[in-house]
Coordinates of C-alpha atoms in Angstrom, one line a residue:
Chain J
M104 CA 11.0 -126.6 -170.3
S105 CA 12.1 -129.8 -168.7
I106 CA 15.7 -130.9 -169.4
K107 CA 16.8 -134.5 -169.7
M108 CA 18.6 -135.8 -166.6
L109 CA 21.2 -138.6 -166.5
P110 CA 24.1 -139.5 -164.3
N111 CA 27.2 -138.9 -166.2
R112 CA 28.6 -142.3 -165.1
D113 CA 26.1 -143.6 -167.7
G114 CA 28.1 -141.8 -170.3
Y115 CA 31.1 -143.8 -169.2
G116 CA 29.2 -147.0 -169.5
H117 CA 28.0 -146.1 -173.0
G118 CA 31.5 -145.0 -174.0
L119 CA 32.9 -148.4 -172.8
I120 CA 30.4 -150.3 -174.8
E121 CA 31.3 -148.4 -177.9
L122 CA 35.0 -148.9 -177.3
G123 CA 34.5 -152.6 -176.7
A124 CA 32.9 -152.9 -180.2
T125 CA 35.5 -150.7 -182.0
N126 CA 38.8 -151.4 -180.2
S127 CA 39.6 -155.0 -179.4
E128 CA 42.5 -153.9 -177.1
V129 CA 40.2 -152.2 -174.6
V130 CA 39.8 -154.1 -171.4
V131 CA 38.0 -153.0 -168.2
L132 CA 38.7 -153.6 -164.6
D133 CA 36.7 -152.9 -161.5
A134 CA 37.0 -153.4 -157.8
D135 CA 33.6 -154.8 -156.8
L136 CA 31.6 -151.7 -157.9
A137 CA 30.9 -152.7 -161.5
K138 CA 27.1 -152.1 -161.2
S139 CA 27.5 -148.7 -159.6
T140 CA 30.3 -147.5 -162.0
R141 CA 28.5 -148.9 -165.1
S142 CA 31.5 -151.0 -166.0
D143 CA 29.2 -153.9 -165.8
W144 CA 27.6 -152.7 -169.1
F145 CA 30.9 -153.5 -170.7
A146 CA 31.2 -156.8 -168.7
D147 CA 27.8 -158.0 -170.0
K148 CA 28.8 -157.6 -173.6
F149 CA 32.5 -158.4 -173.4
P150 CA 33.0 -160.8 -170.5
E151 CA 36.3 -162.1 -171.6
R152 CA 37.7 -158.6 -171.5
F153 CA 36.4 -157.6 -168.1
F154 CA 38.3 -158.4 -164.8
D155 CA 36.9 -157.9 -161.4
L156 CA 39.8 -157.6 -158.9
G157 CA 37.6 -157.6 -155.8
I158 CA 38.0 -155.0 -153.2
A159 CA 41.6 -154.4 -153.9
E160 CA 42.2 -151.1 -155.6
Q161 CA 46.0 -151.2 -155.4
D162 CA 46.2 -154.6 -157.0
M163 CA 43.7 -153.4 -159.7
L164 CA 45.9 -150.5 -160.7
G165 CA 49.0 -152.8 -160.8
T166 CA 47.1 -155.4 -162.9
A167 CA 46.0 -152.6 -165.2
A168 CA 49.6 -151.6 -165.5
G169 CA 50.6 -155.1 -166.5
L170 CA 47.8 -155.3 -169.0
S171 CA 49.0 -152.1 -170.6
L172 CA 52.5 -153.5 -170.8
G173 CA 51.0 -156.4 -172.7
G174 CA 49.5 -153.9 -175.3
K175 CA 46.0 -153.6 -173.8
I176 CA 44.2 -150.3 -173.1
P177 CA 42.9 -150.9 -169.6
F178 CA 40.2 -148.8 -167.9
A179 CA 40.6 -149.3 -164.2
T180 CA 37.3 -148.3 -162.5
T181 CA 36.0 -147.7 -159.0
Y182 CA 34.9 -144.7 -156.9
G183 CA 37.1 -141.6 -157.4
V184 CA 37.9 -141.4 -153.7
F185 CA 39.4 -144.9 -153.6
V186 CA 41.1 -145.1 -157.0
T187 CA 43.0 -141.9 -156.5
G188 CA 43.6 -142.1 -152.8
R189 CA 44.1 -145.8 -151.9
A190 CA 46.1 -146.5 -155.1
W191 CA 47.9 -143.2 -155.5
D192 CA 51.4 -144.6 -155.1
Q193 CA 50.6 -147.3 -157.6
I194 CA 49.4 -144.6 -160.0
R195 CA 52.5 -142.5 -159.3
T196 CA 55.3 -144.9 -159.3
T197 CA 54.2 -147.8 -161.6
I198 CA 51.9 -146.0 -164.0
C199 CA 52.9 -142.4 -164.4
Y200 CA 56.7 -142.8 -163.9
S201 CA 56.7 -145.6 -166.4
E202 CA 54.3 -143.6 -168.6
L203 CA 51.9 -146.5 -169.1
N204 CA 48.7 -146.4 -171.1
V205 CA 46.3 -146.9 -168.3
K206 CA 43.0 -145.1 -168.1
I207 CA 41.6 -144.5 -164.6
A208 CA 37.9 -143.9 -164.0
G209 CA 36.7 -142.4 -160.8
A210 CA 33.0 -142.6 -160.3
H211 CA 31.1 -140.7 -157.6
G212 CA 33.2 -137.6 -157.9
G213 CA 32.1 -134.6 -155.7
I214 CA 29.8 -134.0 -152.8
S215 CA 26.7 -134.8 -154.8
V216 CA 27.3 -138.4 -153.9
G217 CA 24.9 -137.4 -151.1
P218 CA 23.8 -139.8 -148.4
D219 CA 26.9 -142.0 -148.3
G220 CA 28.7 -139.1 -146.7
A221 CA 32.2 -137.8 -146.5
T222 CA 34.0 -141.1 -146.9
H223 CA 32.6 -141.7 -150.4
Q224 CA 32.6 -138.1 -151.7
A225 CA 35.8 -137.6 -153.8
L226 CA 36.8 -134.0 -153.2
E227 CA 40.6 -134.3 -153.6
D228 CA 40.9 -136.5 -156.6
I229 CA 41.5 -133.8 -159.2
A230 CA 44.4 -132.4 -157.1
L231 CA 45.9 -135.9 -156.5
M232 CA 45.9 -136.7 -160.2
R233 CA 46.8 -133.3 -161.6
V234 CA 50.0 -133.1 -159.7
L235 CA 51.4 -136.3 -161.4
P236 CA 53.7 -135.9 -164.4
H237 CA 52.3 -137.4 -167.6
M238 CA 48.7 -137.6 -166.2
Q239 CA 45.8 -136.1 -168.2
V240 CA 42.7 -135.2 -166.2
M241 CA 39.2 -134.9 -167.5
V242 CA 36.0 -133.9 -165.7
P243 CA 33.0 -134.2 -168.1
C244 CA 30.0 -132.0 -167.5
D245 CA 27.2 -134.4 -168.5
A246 CA 26.5 -137.9 -169.7
V247 CA 27.0 -137.0 -173.4
E248 CA 30.3 -135.4 -172.7
A249 CA 31.3 -138.3 -170.4
K250 CA 30.9 -140.7 -173.3
K251 CA 33.0 -138.6 -175.6
A252 CA 35.7 -138.2 -172.9
T253 CA 35.8 -142.0 -172.4
I254 CA 36.3 -142.6 -176.1
A255 CA 38.8 -139.8 -176.4
A256 CA 40.9 -141.2 -173.5
A257 CA 41.4 -144.5 -175.4
S258 CA 42.7 -142.6 -178.4
V259 CA 45.5 -140.8 -176.6
K260 CA 48.7 -142.4 -175.3
G261 CA 49.5 -142.3 -171.6
P262 CA 47.7 -142.2 -168.3
C263 CA 44.3 -140.4 -168.1
Y264 CA 42.0 -139.8 -165.1
L265 CA 38.3 -139.5 -165.8
R266 CA 36.0 -138.2 -163.2
F267 CA 32.3 -139.0 -163.2
A268 CA 29.4 -138.2 -160.9
R269 CA 26.7 -140.4 -159.3
E270 CA 23.6 -138.3 -159.5
A271 CA 21.4 -137.6 -162.5
T272 CA 22.3 -134.1 -163.7
P273 CA 21.1 -132.1 -166.7
V274 CA 22.2 -133.2 -170.1
F275 CA 22.9 -129.9 -171.9
T276 CA 25.6 -130.8 -174.4
E277 CA 24.8 -132.6 -177.7
E278 CA 26.4 -135.4 -179.6
R279 CA 27.5 -133.1 -182.4
D280 CA 29.3 -130.6 -180.0
F281 CA 33.0 -130.5 -180.5
F282 CA 35.1 -132.3 -178.0
E283 CA 38.9 -132.5 -177.8
I284 CA 41.1 -133.3 -174.9
G285 CA 42.8 -130.0 -173.7
K286 CA 40.4 -127.7 -175.7
A287 CA 37.9 -126.0 -173.5
N288 CA 34.4 -125.2 -174.9
V289 CA 33.1 -121.6 -174.6
L290 CA 29.4 -122.1 -174.0
K291 CA 28.4 -118.4 -173.6
E292 CA 30.2 -115.4 -174.8
G293 CA 30.5 -112.5 -172.4
M294 CA 32.7 -109.4 -171.7
D295 CA 32.2 -108.5 -168.0
V296 CA 33.3 -111.6 -166.2
T297 CA 34.2 -115.2 -167.0
I298 CA 32.9 -118.3 -165.2
I299 CA 35.2 -121.3 -165.7
A300 CA 33.7 -124.6 -164.5
C301 CA 34.1 -128.3 -164.8
G302 CA 31.7 -131.2 -164.2
P303 CA 28.0 -131.0 -163.7
I304 CA 28.3 -127.6 -162.0
V305 CA 28.8 -126.2 -165.5
Y306 CA 25.0 -126.3 -165.7
E307 CA 24.9 -124.0 -162.6
A308 CA 27.2 -121.7 -164.4
L309 CA 24.8 -121.5 -167.3
L310 CA 22.0 -120.7 -164.9
A311 CA 24.2 -118.0 -163.3
N312 CA 24.8 -116.6 -166.7
E313 CA 21.1 -116.0 -167.1
Q314 CA 20.7 -114.5 -163.7
L315 CA 23.6 -112.2 -164.3
A316 CA 22.2 -111.2 -167.7
A317 CA 19.0 -110.1 -166.0
M318 CA 21.2 -107.8 -163.9
G319 CA 22.9 -106.4 -167.0
I320 CA 26.1 -108.4 -166.5
S321 CA 27.6 -110.2 -169.5
A322 CA 29.2 -113.4 -168.2
R323 CA 31.3 -115.7 -170.4
V324 CA 30.9 -119.4 -169.5
I325 CA 33.7 -121.9 -170.2
N326 CA 33.3 -125.6 -169.8
M327 CA 36.9 -126.7 -168.8
H328 CA 36.4 -130.4 -169.2
T329 CA 40.1 -131.0 -169.3
I330 CA 42.0 -129.9 -166.2
K331 CA 45.3 -131.2 -167.5
P332 CA 46.6 -130.3 -170.0
L333 CA 44.7 -127.0 -169.3
D334 CA 43.6 -124.9 -172.2
E335 CA 45.8 -121.9 -171.1
A336 CA 44.9 -119.9 -174.2
V337 CA 41.2 -119.7 -173.4
V338 CA 42.0 -118.8 -169.8
L339 CA 44.3 -116.0 -170.9
Q340 CA 41.9 -114.7 -173.5
A341 CA 39.2 -114.6 -170.9
A342 CA 41.5 -112.7 -168.5
E343 CA 42.4 -110.3 -171.2
E344 CA 38.9 -109.6 -172.3
T345 CA 36.8 -109.8 -169.1
K346 CA 39.5 -109.1 -166.5
A347 CA 37.6 -111.0 -163.8
I348 CA 37.2 -114.8 -163.3
V349 CA 35.1 -117.1 -161.2
T350 CA 36.0 -120.8 -161.1
A351 CA 33.4 -123.4 -160.1
E352 CA 34.0 -127.1 -159.3
E353 CA 32.7 -129.8 -157.0
H354 CA 36.2 -130.3 -155.4
Q355 CA 38.4 -128.7 -152.9
V356 CA 39.3 -125.2 -154.1
A357 CA 42.9 -126.1 -153.2
G358 CA 44.6 -128.1 -155.9
G359 CA 41.7 -128.3 -158.3
L360 CA 40.4 -126.3 -161.2
G361 CA 40.5 -123.0 -159.3
S362 CA 44.2 -123.6 -158.5
A363 CA 45.0 -124.7 -162.1
V364 CA 43.4 -121.6 -163.5
S365 CA 45.1 -119.3 -160.9
E366 CA 48.5 -120.8 -161.7
V367 CA 48.2 -119.8 -165.3
L368 CA 46.9 -116.3 -164.4
V369 CA 49.5 -115.3 -161.8
K370 CA 52.3 -116.2 -164.2
N371 CA 50.8 -114.4 -167.2
K372 CA 47.9 -112.1 -166.6
P373 CA 47.0 -111.6 -162.9
V374 CA 43.3 -110.7 -162.6
P375 CA 40.9 -111.1 -159.6
V376 CA 39.6 -114.7 -159.1
E377 CA 36.8 -116.0 -156.9
M378 CA 36.6 -119.8 -156.4
I379 CA 33.4 -121.7 -155.9
G380 CA 34.1 -125.2 -154.5
I381 CA 34.7 -127.0 -151.3
Q382 CA 36.4 -124.7 -148.8
D383 CA 38.9 -127.0 -147.0
T384 CA 36.4 -129.2 -145.3
F385 CA 34.9 -132.7 -145.6
G386 CA 31.4 -133.4 -146.8
E387 CA 28.6 -135.1 -144.9
S388 CA 25.4 -137.0 -145.5
G389 CA 22.4 -135.3 -147.1
T390 CA 20.6 -135.1 -150.4
P391 CA 22.6 -133.8 -153.3
E392 CA 20.4 -130.7 -153.5
E393 CA 20.8 -130.0 -149.7
L394 CA 24.5 -130.4 -149.9
A395 CA 24.9 -128.2 -153.0
V396 CA 23.1 -125.4 -151.1
K397 CA 24.9 -125.9 -147.8
Y398 CA 28.3 -126.0 -149.5
H399 CA 27.6 -123.0 -151.8
L400 CA 27.7 -124.8 -155.1
V401 CA 24.6 -123.5 -156.8
A402 CA 23.9 -120.8 -159.4
N403 CA 23.1 -118.2 -156.8
D404 CA 26.5 -118.7 -155.2
I405 CA 28.2 -118.3 -158.6
V406 CA 26.2 -115.0 -159.1
L407 CA 27.4 -113.7 -155.8
A408 CA 31.0 -114.7 -156.6
A409 CA 30.7 -112.9 -159.9
Q410 CA 29.4 -109.7 -158.2
K411 CA 32.3 -109.9 -155.7
V412 CA 34.9 -110.4 -158.4
L413 CA 33.4 -107.5 -160.4
A414 CA 33.7 -105.3 -157.4
R415 CA 37.4 -106.3 -157.0
K416 CA 38.0 -105.7 -160.7
S417 CA 36.7 -102.1 -160.6
K418 CA 39.0 -101.1 -157.7
Chain X
M296 CA 69.4 -169.3 -177.0
Y297 CA 72.8 -170.4 -175.6
T298 CA 72.6 -171.7 -172.1
Q299 CA 75.5 -172.0 -169.7
S300 CA 76.8 -175.1 -168.1
L301 CA 76.7 -175.4 -164.3
E302 CA 80.4 -174.5 -164.1
E303 CA 79.9 -171.5 -166.4
L304 CA 76.9 -170.4 -164.3
K305 CA 79.0 -170.6 -161.2
K306 CA 81.6 -168.4 -162.8
S307 CA 79.0 -166.0 -164.0
C308 CA 77.7 -165.7 -160.5
K309 CA 81.1 -164.6 -159.3
D310 CA 81.2 -161.9 -162.0
V311 CA 77.8 -160.7 -161.1
R312 CA 78.8 -160.6 -157.4
G313 CA 81.9 -158.7 -158.4
D314 CA 79.8 -156.2 -160.4
I315 CA 77.4 -155.6 -157.5
V316 CA 80.1 -154.7 -155.0
R317 CA 82.1 -152.7 -157.6
M318 CA 79.2 -150.6 -158.9
T319 CA 77.8 -149.8 -155.5
A320 CA 81.2 -148.9 -154.2
A321 CA 81.7 -146.6 -157.2
A322 CA 78.3 -145.1 -156.6
G323 CA 79.0 -144.7 -152.9
S324 CA 75.5 -146.0 -152.1
G325 CA 73.1 -148.6 -153.2
H326 CA 71.8 -152.0 -152.0
P327 CA 74.4 -154.8 -152.1
G328 CA 73.0 -157.1 -149.4
G329 CA 69.7 -158.1 -151.1
S330 CA 71.4 -158.0 -154.5
L331 CA 74.0 -160.6 -153.5
S332 CA 71.4 -162.9 -152.0
A333 CA 69.5 -163.0 -155.3
V334 CA 72.5 -163.7 -157.6
E335 CA 71.9 -167.4 -158.3
L336 CA 68.2 -166.8 -158.9
M337 CA 68.9 -163.9 -161.3
T338 CA 71.9 -165.4 -163.1
A339 CA 70.2 -168.7 -163.9
L340 CA 67.1 -166.7 -165.0
Y341 CA 68.8 -164.4 -167.4
F342 CA 71.5 -166.8 -168.7
N343 CA 69.5 -170.1 -168.9
V344 CA 65.8 -169.9 -168.2
M345 CA 64.3 -166.8 -169.8
N346 CA 63.5 -166.7 -173.4
H347 CA 64.7 -163.2 -174.4
R348 CA 66.6 -161.3 -177.0
P349 CA 68.8 -158.6 -175.5
Q350 CA 69.3 -157.2 -179.1
E351 CA 65.5 -156.9 -179.6
V352 CA 64.1 -155.7 -176.3
A353 CA 60.6 -155.3 -177.6
W354 CA 60.3 -158.9 -179.0
P355 CA 56.7 -159.6 -178.3
E356 CA 57.3 -163.3 -177.4
R357 CA 59.9 -162.6 -174.8
D358 CA 59.5 -163.9 -171.3
R359 CA 59.1 -161.0 -168.9
F360 CA 61.0 -160.2 -165.7
I361 CA 59.5 -157.8 -163.1
L362 CA 61.8 -156.6 -160.3
S363 CA 59.3 -156.0 -157.5
K364 CA 62.1 -155.3 -155.0
G365 CA 63.5 -152.5 -157.1
H366 CA 66.3 -151.6 -154.7
V367 CA 68.2 -154.7 -155.7
C368 CA 68.7 -153.3 -159.2
P369 CA 72.5 -153.8 -159.1
V370 CA 71.9 -157.5 -159.6
L371 CA 69.5 -156.8 -162.4
Y372 CA 71.8 -154.4 -164.1
S373 CA 74.7 -156.8 -163.9
V374 CA 72.8 -159.8 -165.4
M375 CA 71.4 -157.4 -168.1
A376 CA 74.8 -156.1 -169.0
R377 CA 76.4 -159.5 -169.0
S378 CA 73.6 -160.9 -171.2
G379 CA 74.1 -158.1 -173.7
Y380 CA 71.6 -155.3 -173.0
F381 CA 74.4 -152.8 -172.5
S382 CA 78.1 -152.7 -171.8
V383 CA 79.5 -154.0 -168.5
E384 CA 81.6 -150.8 -168.3
E385 CA 78.3 -148.8 -168.0
L386 CA 77.6 -150.5 -164.7
L387 CA 80.0 -148.1 -163.0
T388 CA 77.6 -145.2 -163.9
L389 CA 75.1 -146.5 -161.4
R390 CA 73.2 -143.7 -159.5
T391 CA 75.0 -140.8 -161.2
L392 CA 73.5 -137.9 -163.0
G393 CA 72.4 -138.7 -166.5
S394 CA 72.9 -142.5 -166.1
K395 CA 70.4 -145.0 -167.5
L396 CA 71.1 -146.9 -164.3
Q397 CA 69.0 -145.1 -161.8
G398 CA 69.1 -145.8 -158.1
H399 CA 65.9 -147.7 -158.6
P400 CA 65.1 -149.0 -162.1
S401 CA 63.4 -146.8 -164.7
S402 CA 61.8 -148.4 -167.7
K403 CA 61.8 -145.1 -169.5
L404 CA 65.5 -144.7 -169.2
L405 CA 66.7 -148.3 -169.5
P406 CA 65.4 -150.5 -172.4
G407 CA 64.9 -154.0 -171.2
V408 CA 63.5 -153.0 -167.9
E409 CA 59.8 -153.8 -168.3
V410 CA 58.4 -151.3 -165.7
S411 CA 59.8 -148.9 -163.1
S412 CA 59.9 -150.1 -159.6
G413 CA 61.2 -149.1 -156.1
S414 CA 58.0 -148.6 -154.1
L415 CA 57.6 -152.1 -152.7
G416 CA 54.7 -154.5 -153.1
Q417 CA 53.7 -153.6 -156.6
G418 CA 55.4 -156.0 -158.9
L419 CA 53.3 -159.2 -158.6
S420 CA 50.1 -157.3 -159.6
I421 CA 51.9 -156.1 -162.8
A422 CA 53.0 -159.7 -163.5
N423 CA 49.4 -160.8 -163.2
G424 CA 48.3 -158.1 -165.6
L425 CA 50.9 -159.2 -168.1
A426 CA 49.7 -162.8 -167.8
L427 CA 46.1 -161.7 -168.4
S428 CA 47.2 -159.8 -171.5
A429 CA 49.1 -162.9 -172.7
R430 CA 45.9 -165.0 -172.2
L431 CA 43.8 -162.6 -174.2
N432 CA 46.5 -162.5 -177.0
K433 CA 47.1 -166.2 -176.9
K434 CA 50.8 -165.7 -176.2
G435 CA 52.8 -168.3 -174.4
F436 CA 55.4 -166.2 -172.6
R437 CA 56.2 -166.6 -168.9
I438 CA 56.4 -163.8 -166.3
Y439 CA 58.9 -163.9 -163.5
C440 CA 58.7 -161.6 -160.5
L441 CA 61.3 -161.2 -157.8
L442 CA 60.1 -160.2 -154.4
G443 CA 61.9 -159.7 -151.1
D444 CA 60.8 -161.5 -147.9
G445 CA 60.4 -158.2 -146.1
E446 CA 58.4 -156.9 -149.1
L447 CA 55.8 -159.6 -148.3
Q448 CA 54.7 -157.3 -145.4
E449 CA 53.1 -155.1 -148.0
G450 CA 49.4 -155.8 -148.2
Q451 CA 49.2 -155.4 -152.0
V452 CA 51.4 -158.5 -152.4
W453 CA 48.7 -160.7 -150.9
E454 CA 46.0 -159.0 -153.0
A455 CA 48.1 -160.0 -156.0
V456 CA 48.7 -163.5 -154.6
M457 CA 44.9 -163.9 -154.5
T458 CA 44.5 -162.6 -158.0
A459 CA 47.0 -164.9 -159.6
A460 CA 45.4 -167.9 -158.0
H461 CA 41.9 -166.7 -158.8
Y462 CA 42.6 -166.3 -162.4
K463 CA 44.8 -169.5 -162.4
L464 CA 47.8 -167.6 -163.9
D465 CA 50.2 -170.5 -164.4
Q466 CA 52.5 -168.4 -166.6
V467 CA 53.4 -166.4 -163.4
C468 CA 56.4 -167.5 -161.4
A469 CA 57.1 -165.5 -158.2
L470 CA 60.5 -165.7 -156.7
V471 CA 60.9 -164.9 -153.0
D472 CA 64.4 -164.1 -151.9
Y473 CA 64.1 -165.4 -148.3
N474 CA 67.2 -164.0 -146.6
N475 CA 65.3 -163.1 -143.4
L476 CA 66.8 -159.7 -143.1
Q477 CA 65.4 -156.2 -143.6
I478 CA 66.5 -152.7 -142.7
D479 CA 65.4 -152.8 -139.1
G480 CA 66.6 -156.3 -138.3
T481 CA 65.5 -159.9 -139.0
V482 CA 62.2 -160.2 -140.8
E483 CA 60.8 -162.4 -138.0
A484 CA 61.7 -159.7 -135.4
V485 CA 60.4 -156.8 -137.4
M486 CA 57.1 -158.3 -138.7
G487 CA 57.1 -162.0 -139.1
V488 CA 56.1 -163.6 -142.4
A489 CA 56.5 -167.2 -141.4
P490 CA 55.4 -169.8 -142.2
L491 CA 55.9 -168.8 -145.9
V492 CA 55.3 -172.1 -147.6
E493 CA 52.1 -172.8 -145.8
K494 CA 50.9 -169.2 -146.5
W495 CA 51.4 -169.4 -150.3
Q496 CA 50.0 -172.9 -150.4
S497 CA 46.8 -171.9 -148.6
F498 CA 46.4 -169.1 -151.2
N499 CA 46.4 -171.9 -153.8
W500 CA 49.8 -171.5 -155.2
H501 CA 52.2 -174.3 -156.2
T502 CA 55.2 -173.8 -153.9
I503 CA 58.8 -174.9 -154.5
Q504 CA 61.3 -174.6 -151.6
I505 CA 65.0 -174.5 -152.4
D506 CA 68.4 -173.4 -151.3
G507 CA 68.7 -170.2 -153.3
H508 CA 72.4 -170.5 -153.7
D509 CA 72.4 -174.0 -155.1
L510 CA 72.3 -173.6 -158.9
S511 CA 71.1 -177.1 -159.5
Q512 CA 68.2 -176.6 -157.2
V513 CA 67.5 -173.2 -158.8
L514 CA 67.4 -174.6 -162.3
A515 CA 65.3 -177.5 -161.3
A516 CA 62.8 -175.2 -159.5
Y517 CA 62.4 -173.0 -162.6
E518 CA 61.7 -176.2 -164.6
E519 CA 59.2 -177.5 -162.1
A520 CA 57.4 -174.1 -162.1
K521 CA 57.3 -174.2 -165.9
Q522 CA 55.7 -177.7 -165.9
T523 CA 53.1 -176.7 -163.3
K524 CA 49.7 -176.0 -164.9
G525 CA 46.5 -174.6 -163.6
K526 CA 48.0 -172.5 -160.8
P527 CA 50.8 -170.0 -160.3
S528 CA 54.1 -171.1 -158.8
V529 CA 56.3 -169.5 -156.2
I530 CA 59.9 -170.4 -155.7
I531 CA 60.8 -169.7 -152.0
A532 CA 64.5 -169.5 -152.0
T533 CA 66.3 -169.6 -148.7
T534 CA 69.3 -167.3 -149.1
V535 CA 71.9 -165.4 -147.2
K536 CA 71.9 -161.6 -147.4
G537 CA 75.3 -160.4 -148.5
K538 CA 76.1 -163.9 -149.8
G539 CA 79.7 -164.2 -151.0
C540 CA 81.2 -161.3 -149.0
S541 CA 82.3 -162.5 -145.6
F542 CA 81.7 -159.3 -143.7
M543 CA 78.3 -158.7 -145.3
E544 CA 76.7 -162.1 -144.8
N545 CA 73.7 -162.0 -142.5
V546 CA 74.4 -158.4 -141.4
A547 CA 71.3 -156.2 -141.7
G548 CA 73.5 -153.1 -141.9
W549 CA 74.6 -154.1 -145.4
H550 CA 71.1 -153.7 -146.8
G551 CA 71.7 -150.2 -148.1
K552 CA 75.4 -149.4 -147.7
S553 CA 78.3 -149.6 -150.1
C554 CA 81.9 -150.7 -149.5
N555 CA 84.7 -148.3 -149.0
E556 CA 88.0 -149.0 -150.8
K557 CA 89.4 -151.4 -148.2
E558 CA 86.1 -153.3 -147.9
L559 CA 85.8 -153.6 -151.6
Q560 CA 89.2 -155.3 -151.8
I561 CA 88.1 -157.8 -149.1
A562 CA 84.8 -158.4 -150.9
L563 CA 86.5 -159.1 -154.2
D564 CA 89.0 -161.4 -152.5
D565 CA 86.0 -163.2 -151.0
I566 CA 84.3 -163.5 -154.3
Y567 CA 87.2 -164.5 -156.6
G568 CA 89.7 -165.9 -154.0
K569 CA 92.6 -164.0 -152.7
G570 CA 95.1 -162.8 -155.4
N571 CA 92.7 -163.3 -158.3

């Protein structure tokens, strides 16, 4: 069976168009990457509410802050690596400390950016945003969820970071699926081990679930689309019931989803955890598929991590 | 709104200077030098120029002020208190635990402060965003943004300078407190920013050059900026860091240091005249 493939940044573009039509306060900013981030879809339909700031991310975030002070709901958009890195101080001091209603969209999250190489692969953005007080962080798993996350971000007060991916990836959620910021979705029930994932790698977790099932292992799969505020209840329930956890993300294991989940576990219910993600290294050029294999981000790696964590659990 | 006469403004400037040295002395820290150099700019702005309602801080039509050089919040706090945002007595809580008057301004804690600041270089971008929101909402308010001359070394300032000119944000009025001193020495010795007027002009801004301690020039500059259409205006105000306190004037060391008891007395004598 072939599955539909779409880049989840397309979901961002569709979400913006819908917001443009339904909420006159929504404005969109970009830093010379509007075609790539899909913010140009909004610009085409609502040109008077779109502002290109040129290649000046810090100024873009400050301008977005000012627009929010004037009552607008700005979506400041560029690649995740630039928006969270280059403009981090602007996000921290101007936006988060003042608790401004600025939405920040980071396209090209993860190593799957591919041939552009390490400079353009955002692998630290979740950590950089998660550490900031008042910030909410979302990592949608496919284009359908990306659209929902975009629309949801406009409906909540305060700063949000949305991470999108460049490559076409499987679309496996549906319009009718429930989505709420801070509420994880349990995609597969299971009692032996739990896989908690975010972003397009959730699909690899689903594939791993099938492989594990064939081995007689029942793996729960959780789509943790919101990293902050983290759905602690679903994590603790998984720890209680399956007593072993694998996290999977296209991000440094330090500071990202794996860390966020572990922080909850060590304080409340310590169980063995294995982390799939980037292991304290930069990326490189290659096809997304090659890179996923080389950096151990595919279903088979999740299966191996599940077996490892099961062995630790039984000790 | 009541506006002050030139004589009243001159007296207000003395009170604001007195507040600055008193509150930083009480705090035992803070930034008097760059606060004192901006006194005339800020006093004229809050008492005569800006359209604002201290009793209704969220009034949508109000003119906005963004303090980009957040460390000179003593001058902001003083003009806010003296125009009615909070009591003058509260100024002495500066920098203490639980005070609304943080070491650098916090918009969450102090109503009337539009946005928190303290990390330099960010204010003008915010002013531009406010101007764009006003354009979309068809509002006529103006946005004033105070920058330090040393602050102009921050690259983001020039990004914002380009943006304001590109979008022709004539509601934006930047104020440069050109006192030519920063922590490590003179601005020209540390990292030169001259020639300032030519720089801003070449970025397509309307420039107004004044003596920043001459209230008549200050008021005229604000009016000229208001009348300038189609491009943003910058008032480049030549000032003296530490202005009004003999031992602080033009001394870089008084950027971030407060007076001890003896120095405070000399400062107050300098400001109000001996025996006053």
